[in-house]
Tab-separated table of C-alpha atoms and ligand atoms in Angstrom:
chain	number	residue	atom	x	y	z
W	257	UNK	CA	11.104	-8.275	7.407
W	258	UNK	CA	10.042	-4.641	5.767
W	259	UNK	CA	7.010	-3.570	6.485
W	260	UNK	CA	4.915	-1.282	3.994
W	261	UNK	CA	1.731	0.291	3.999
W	262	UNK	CA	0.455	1.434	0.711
W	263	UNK	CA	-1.063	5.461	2.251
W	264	UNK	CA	-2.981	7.997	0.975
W	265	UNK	CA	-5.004	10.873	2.849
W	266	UNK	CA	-6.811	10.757	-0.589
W	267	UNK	CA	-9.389	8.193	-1.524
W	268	UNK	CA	-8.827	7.011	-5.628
W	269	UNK	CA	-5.589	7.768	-6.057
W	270	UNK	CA	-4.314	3.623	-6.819
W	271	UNK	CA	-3.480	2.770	-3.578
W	272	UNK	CA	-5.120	-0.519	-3.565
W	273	UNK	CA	-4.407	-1.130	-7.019
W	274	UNK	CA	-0.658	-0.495	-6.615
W	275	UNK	CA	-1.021	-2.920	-3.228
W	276	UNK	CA	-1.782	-5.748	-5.071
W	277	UNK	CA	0.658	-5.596	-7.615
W	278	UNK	CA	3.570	-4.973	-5.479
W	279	UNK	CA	2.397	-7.772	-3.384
W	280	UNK	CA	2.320	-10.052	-6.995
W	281	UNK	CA	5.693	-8.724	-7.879
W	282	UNK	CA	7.452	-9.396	-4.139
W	283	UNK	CA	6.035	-12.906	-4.045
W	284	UNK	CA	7.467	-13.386	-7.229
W	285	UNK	CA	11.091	-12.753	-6.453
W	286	UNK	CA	10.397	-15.837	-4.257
W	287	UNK	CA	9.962	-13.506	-0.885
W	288	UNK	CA	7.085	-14.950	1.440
W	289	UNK	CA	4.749	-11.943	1.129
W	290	UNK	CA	1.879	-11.351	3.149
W	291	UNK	CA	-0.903	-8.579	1.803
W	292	UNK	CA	-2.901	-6.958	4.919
W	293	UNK	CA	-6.530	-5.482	3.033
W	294	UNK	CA	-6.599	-2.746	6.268
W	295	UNK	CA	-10.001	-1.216	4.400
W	296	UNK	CA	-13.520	-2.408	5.343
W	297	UNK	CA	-13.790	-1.980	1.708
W	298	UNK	CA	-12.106	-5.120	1.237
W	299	UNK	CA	-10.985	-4.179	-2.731
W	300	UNK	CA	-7.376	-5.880	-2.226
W	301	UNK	CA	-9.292	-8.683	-0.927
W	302	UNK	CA	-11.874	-8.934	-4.072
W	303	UNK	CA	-8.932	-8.580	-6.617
W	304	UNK	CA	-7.269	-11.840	-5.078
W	305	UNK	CA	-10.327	-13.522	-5.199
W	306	UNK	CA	-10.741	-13.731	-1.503
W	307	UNK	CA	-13.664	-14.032	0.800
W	308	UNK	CA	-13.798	-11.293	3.199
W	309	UNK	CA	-14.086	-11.473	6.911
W	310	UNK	CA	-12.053	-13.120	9.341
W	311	UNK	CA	-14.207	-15.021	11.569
W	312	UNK	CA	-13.189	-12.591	14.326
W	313	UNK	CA	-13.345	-8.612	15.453
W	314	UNK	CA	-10.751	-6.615	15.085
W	315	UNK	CA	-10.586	-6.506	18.752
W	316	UNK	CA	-9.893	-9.753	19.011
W	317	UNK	CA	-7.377	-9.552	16.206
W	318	UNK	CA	-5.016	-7.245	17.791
W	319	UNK	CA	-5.076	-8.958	21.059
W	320	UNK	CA	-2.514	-11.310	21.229
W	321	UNK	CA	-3.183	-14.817	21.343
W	322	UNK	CA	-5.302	-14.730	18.037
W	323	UNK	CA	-5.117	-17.346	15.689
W	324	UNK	CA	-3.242	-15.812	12.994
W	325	UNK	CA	-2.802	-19.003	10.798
W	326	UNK	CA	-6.726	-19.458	10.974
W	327	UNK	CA	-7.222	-15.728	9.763
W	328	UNK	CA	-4.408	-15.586	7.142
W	329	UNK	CA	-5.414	-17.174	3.871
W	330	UNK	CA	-2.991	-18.760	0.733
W	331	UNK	CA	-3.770	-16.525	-2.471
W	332	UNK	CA	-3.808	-18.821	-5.769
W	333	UNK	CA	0.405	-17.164	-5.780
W	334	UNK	CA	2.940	-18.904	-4.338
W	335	UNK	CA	4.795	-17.228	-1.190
W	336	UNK	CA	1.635	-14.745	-1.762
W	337	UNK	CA	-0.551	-14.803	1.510
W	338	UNK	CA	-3.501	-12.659	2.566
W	339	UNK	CA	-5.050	-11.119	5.377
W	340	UNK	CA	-8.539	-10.200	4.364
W	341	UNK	CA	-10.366	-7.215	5.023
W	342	UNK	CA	-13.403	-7.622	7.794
W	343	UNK	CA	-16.338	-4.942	8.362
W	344	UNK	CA	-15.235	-4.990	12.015
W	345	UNK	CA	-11.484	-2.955	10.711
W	346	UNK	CA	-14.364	-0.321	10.584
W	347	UNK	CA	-14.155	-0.006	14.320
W	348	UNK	CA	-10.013	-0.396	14.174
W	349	UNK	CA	-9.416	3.259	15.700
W	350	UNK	CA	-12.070	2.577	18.364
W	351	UNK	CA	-9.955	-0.648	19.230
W	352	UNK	CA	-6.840	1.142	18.693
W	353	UNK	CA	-7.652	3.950	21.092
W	354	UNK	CA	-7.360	1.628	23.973
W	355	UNK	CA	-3.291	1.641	23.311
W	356	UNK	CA	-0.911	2.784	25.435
W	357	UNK	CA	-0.069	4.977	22.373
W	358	UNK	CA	0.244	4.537	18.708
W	359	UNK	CA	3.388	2.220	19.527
W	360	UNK	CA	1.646	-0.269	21.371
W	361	UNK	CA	-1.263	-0.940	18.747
W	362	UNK	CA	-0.418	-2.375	15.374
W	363	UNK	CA	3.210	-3.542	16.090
W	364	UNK	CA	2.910	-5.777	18.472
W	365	UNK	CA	0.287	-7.656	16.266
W	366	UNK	CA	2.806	-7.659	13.436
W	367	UNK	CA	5.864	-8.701	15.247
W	368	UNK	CA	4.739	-12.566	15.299
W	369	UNK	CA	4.115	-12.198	11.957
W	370	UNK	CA	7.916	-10.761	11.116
W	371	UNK	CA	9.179	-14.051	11.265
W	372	UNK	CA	7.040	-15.992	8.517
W	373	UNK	CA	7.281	-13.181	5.768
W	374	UNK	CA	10.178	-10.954	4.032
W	375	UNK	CA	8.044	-8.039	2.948
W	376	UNK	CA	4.334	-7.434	4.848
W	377	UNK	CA	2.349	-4.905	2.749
W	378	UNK	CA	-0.518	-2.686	4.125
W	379	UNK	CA	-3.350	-1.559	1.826
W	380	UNK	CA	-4.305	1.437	3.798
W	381	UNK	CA	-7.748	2.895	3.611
W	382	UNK	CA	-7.762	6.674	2.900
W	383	UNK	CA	-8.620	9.529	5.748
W	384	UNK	CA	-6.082	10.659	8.569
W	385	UNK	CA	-7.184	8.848	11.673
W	386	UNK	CA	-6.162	7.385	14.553
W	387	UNK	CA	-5.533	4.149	12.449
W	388	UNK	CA	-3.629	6.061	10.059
W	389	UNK	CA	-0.850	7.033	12.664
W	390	UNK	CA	-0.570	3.563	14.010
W	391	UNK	CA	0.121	2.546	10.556
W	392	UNK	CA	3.051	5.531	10.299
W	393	UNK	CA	4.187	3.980	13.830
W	394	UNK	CA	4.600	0.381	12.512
W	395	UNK	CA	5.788	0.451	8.942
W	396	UNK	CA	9.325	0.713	7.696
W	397	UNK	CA	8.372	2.463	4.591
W	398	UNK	CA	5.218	4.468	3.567
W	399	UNK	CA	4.980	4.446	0.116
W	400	UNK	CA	2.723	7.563	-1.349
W	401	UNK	CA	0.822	7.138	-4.104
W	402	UNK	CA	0.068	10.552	-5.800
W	403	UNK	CA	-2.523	11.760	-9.024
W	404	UNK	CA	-0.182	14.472	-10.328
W	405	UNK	CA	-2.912	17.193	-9.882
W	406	UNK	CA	-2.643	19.940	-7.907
W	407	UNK	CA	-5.074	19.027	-4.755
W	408	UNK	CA	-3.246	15.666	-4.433
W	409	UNK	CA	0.156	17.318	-4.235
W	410	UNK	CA	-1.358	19.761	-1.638
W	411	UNK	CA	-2.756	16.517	0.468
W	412	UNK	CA	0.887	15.105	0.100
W	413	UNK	CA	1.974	17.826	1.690
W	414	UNK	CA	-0.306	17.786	4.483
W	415	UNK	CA	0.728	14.269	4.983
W	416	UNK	CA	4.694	14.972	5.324
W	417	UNK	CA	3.548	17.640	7.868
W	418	UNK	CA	1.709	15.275	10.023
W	419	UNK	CA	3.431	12.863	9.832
W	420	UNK	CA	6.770	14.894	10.449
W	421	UNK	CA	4.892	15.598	14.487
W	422	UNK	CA	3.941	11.596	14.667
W	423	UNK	CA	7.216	9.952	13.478
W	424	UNK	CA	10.538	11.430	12.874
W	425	UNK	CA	12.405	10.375	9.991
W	426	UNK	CA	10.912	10.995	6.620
W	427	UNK	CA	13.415	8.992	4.822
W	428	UNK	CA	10.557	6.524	5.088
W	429	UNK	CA	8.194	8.008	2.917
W	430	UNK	CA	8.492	7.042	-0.378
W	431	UNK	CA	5.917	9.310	-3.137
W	432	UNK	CA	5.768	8.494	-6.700
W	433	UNK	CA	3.129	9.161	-9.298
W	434	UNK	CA	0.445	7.016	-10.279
W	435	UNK	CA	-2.938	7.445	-12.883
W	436	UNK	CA	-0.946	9.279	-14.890
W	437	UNK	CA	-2.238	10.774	-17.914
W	438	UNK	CA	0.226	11.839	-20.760
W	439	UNK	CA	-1.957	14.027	-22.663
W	440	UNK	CA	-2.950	16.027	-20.238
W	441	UNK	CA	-0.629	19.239	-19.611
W	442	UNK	CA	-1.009	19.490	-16.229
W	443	UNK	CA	-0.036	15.937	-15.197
W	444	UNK	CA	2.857	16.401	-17.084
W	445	UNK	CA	3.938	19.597	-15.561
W	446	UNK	CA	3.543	18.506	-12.195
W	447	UNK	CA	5.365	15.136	-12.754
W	448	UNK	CA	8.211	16.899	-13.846
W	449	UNK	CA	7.842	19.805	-11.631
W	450	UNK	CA	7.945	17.471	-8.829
W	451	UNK	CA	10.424	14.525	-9.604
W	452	UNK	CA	13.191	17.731	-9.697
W	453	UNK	CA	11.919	19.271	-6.555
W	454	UNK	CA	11.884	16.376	-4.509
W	455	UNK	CA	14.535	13.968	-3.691
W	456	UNK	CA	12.626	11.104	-2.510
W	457	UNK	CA	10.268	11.575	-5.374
W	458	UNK	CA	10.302	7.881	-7.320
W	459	UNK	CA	11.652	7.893	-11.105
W	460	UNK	CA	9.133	5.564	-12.435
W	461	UNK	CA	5.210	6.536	-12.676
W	462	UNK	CA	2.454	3.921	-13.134
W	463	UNK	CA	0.564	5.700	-16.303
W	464	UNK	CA	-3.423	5.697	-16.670
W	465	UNK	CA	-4.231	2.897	-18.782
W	466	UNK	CA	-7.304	1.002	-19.336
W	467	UNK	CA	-5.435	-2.650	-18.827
W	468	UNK	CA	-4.941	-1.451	-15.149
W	469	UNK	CA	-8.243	-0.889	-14.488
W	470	UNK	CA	-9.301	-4.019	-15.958
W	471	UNK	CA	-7.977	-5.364	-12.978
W	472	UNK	CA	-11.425	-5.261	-11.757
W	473	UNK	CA	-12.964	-7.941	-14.003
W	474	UNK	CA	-10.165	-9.935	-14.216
W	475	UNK	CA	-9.653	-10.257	-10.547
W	476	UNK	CA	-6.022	-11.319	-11.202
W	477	UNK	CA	-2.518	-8.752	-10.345
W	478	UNK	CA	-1.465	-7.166	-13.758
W	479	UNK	CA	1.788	-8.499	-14.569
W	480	UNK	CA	0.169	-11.730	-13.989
W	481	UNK	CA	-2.655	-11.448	-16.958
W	482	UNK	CA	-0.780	-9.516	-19.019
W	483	UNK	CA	2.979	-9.788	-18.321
W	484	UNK	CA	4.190	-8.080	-21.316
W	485	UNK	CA	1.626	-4.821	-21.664
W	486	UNK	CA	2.802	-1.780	-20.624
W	487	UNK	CA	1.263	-1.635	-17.441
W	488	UNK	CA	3.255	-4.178	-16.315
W	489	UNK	CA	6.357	-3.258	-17.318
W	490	UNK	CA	5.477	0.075	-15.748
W	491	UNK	CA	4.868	-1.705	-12.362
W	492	UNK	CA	7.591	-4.029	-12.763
W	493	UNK	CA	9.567	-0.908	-13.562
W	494	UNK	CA	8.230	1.161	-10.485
W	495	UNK	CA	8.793	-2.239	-8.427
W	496	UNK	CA	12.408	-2.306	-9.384
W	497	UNK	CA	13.140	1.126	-7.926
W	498	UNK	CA	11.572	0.313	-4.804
W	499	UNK	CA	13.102	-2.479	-3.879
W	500	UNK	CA	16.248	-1.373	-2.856
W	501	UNK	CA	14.786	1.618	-0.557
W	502	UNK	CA	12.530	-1.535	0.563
W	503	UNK	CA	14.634	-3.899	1.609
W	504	UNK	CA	17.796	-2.093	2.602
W	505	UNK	CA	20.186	-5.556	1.804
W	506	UNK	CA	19.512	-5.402	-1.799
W	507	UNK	CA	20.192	-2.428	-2.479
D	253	ATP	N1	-3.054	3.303	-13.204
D	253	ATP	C1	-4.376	3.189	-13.351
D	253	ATP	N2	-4.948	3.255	-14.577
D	253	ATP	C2	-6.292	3.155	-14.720
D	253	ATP	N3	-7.148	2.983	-13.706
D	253	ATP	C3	-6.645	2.908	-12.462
D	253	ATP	C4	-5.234	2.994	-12.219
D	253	ATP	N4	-5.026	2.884	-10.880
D	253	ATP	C5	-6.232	2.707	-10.329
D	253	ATP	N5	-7.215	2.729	-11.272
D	253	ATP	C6	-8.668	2.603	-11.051
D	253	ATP	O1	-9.078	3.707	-10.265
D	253	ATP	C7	-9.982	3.308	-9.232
D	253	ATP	C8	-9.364	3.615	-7.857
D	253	ATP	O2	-8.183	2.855	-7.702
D	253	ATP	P1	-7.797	2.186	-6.284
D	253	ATP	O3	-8.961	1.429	-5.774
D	253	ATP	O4	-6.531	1.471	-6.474
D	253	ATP	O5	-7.586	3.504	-5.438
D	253	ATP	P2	-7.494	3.631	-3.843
D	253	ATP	O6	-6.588	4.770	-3.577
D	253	ATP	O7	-7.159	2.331	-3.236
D	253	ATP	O8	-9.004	4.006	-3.489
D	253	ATP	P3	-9.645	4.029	-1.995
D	253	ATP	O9	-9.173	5.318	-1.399
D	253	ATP	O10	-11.129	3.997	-2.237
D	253	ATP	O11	-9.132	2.839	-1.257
D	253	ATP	C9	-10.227	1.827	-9.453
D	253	ATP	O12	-11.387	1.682	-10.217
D	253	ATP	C10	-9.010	1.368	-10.245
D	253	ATP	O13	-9.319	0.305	-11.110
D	254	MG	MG1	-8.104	1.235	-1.694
């Protein structure tokens, strides 16, 4: 199993929207997929057409011994299943606090779940908290979405320093650029800027375009509604890059 969280420090930046479809497009290369909606928020949740709240606290949740199969729902996808969001996830670092340390408190939760699914994705809410470390503690790969302006570079950076104290390697963090917007100078400066600077910098973007954010009222991933706009192909492009630093045996 590879597990990814979907992490920004920034709120807006597409990190739910970008959740969802990578869940869509993982299911549909026929790999049980299971989509974790981590914010109280519960977008992820609302976009698969899910009813929130999981009949339990997060307390519960995270001890083991919880039902999983009761809280774990089917998504109208096959091999797409979801964990919806709950109010309680509110209270996560207050649960998560009682850990040993930031080891002990989402892992052990998701190692039952390793078994059932090839790729477990993590729609992160934004902030730095003591949530947000247990996620950089029990994901295989963070992937970074990033506006290509100048304060969401900066908060990039701050990430990659924080998270360089937490967890070692940063071959695990994965950035690329999303809500892109060709006409404006700047976005194009810094996309270029930083795809050349960067190594681990992804090739593929995920542009600003109004069929994304449609996503909204249609309630259904993009590739699925519209499978040959452009904003699919640019997630199915995006997707295609990823999945080798995902899932290191296709590569
Ligand atoms: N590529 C895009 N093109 C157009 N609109 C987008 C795009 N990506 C996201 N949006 C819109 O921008 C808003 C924020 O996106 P999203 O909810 O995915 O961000 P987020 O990082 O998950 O936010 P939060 O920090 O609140 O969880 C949403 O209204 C979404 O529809
Ligand atoms: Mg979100």
């Amino acid at each position: 199993v590879t597990i990814a969280g979907v992490y920004n420090i920034k709120g807006g930046v597409g990190k739910t929207t970008c959740a969802v479809n990578f869940a869509y497009l993982s299911a549909r290369d026929k790999r049980p997929t299971l989509l974790w909606d981590l914010d109280p928020q519960g977008s992820a949740t609302y976009y698969y057409n899910t009813e929130p709240g999981i009949g339990t606290s997060a307390k519960k949740l995270l001890k083991s011994g919880a039902d999983l199969q009761s809280v774990i729902r089917r998504t109208a996808y096959p091999q797409l299943d979801i964990l919806p969001a709950d109010f309680s996830y509110r209270k996560l670092d207050i649960v998560l606090k009682r850990a040993k340390s930031a080891k002990d408190g989402l892992r052990p939760f998701l190692e039952p779940l390793s078994r059932r699914y090839g790729l477990i994705i993590l729609d992160c809410p934004p902030g730095i908290t003591l949530l947000s470390e247990n996620i950089f503690h029990a994901v295989d790969v963070l992937l970074v979405p990033n506006i290509p302006t100048t304060l969401c570079l900066r908060s990039y950076v701050q990430v990659l320093s924080f998270y360089r104290q937490q967890v070692l390697s940063l071959d695990r963090i994965v950035p690329y650029f999303s809500m892109v917007e060709a006409r404006k100078r700047m976005h194009r400066e810094n996309v270029d800027f930083f795809t050349r600077k960067l190594r681990r910098m992804c090739r593929h973007t995920i542009p600003y375009l109004a069929d994304i954010e449609r996503m909204g009222l249609v309630r259904q991933p993009v590739p699925h509604y519209l499978p040959r706009s452009a904003a699919a192909r640019a997630f199915g492009a995006l997707w295609e890059e990823l999945r080798p630093r995902l899932f290191a045996a296709e590569s």
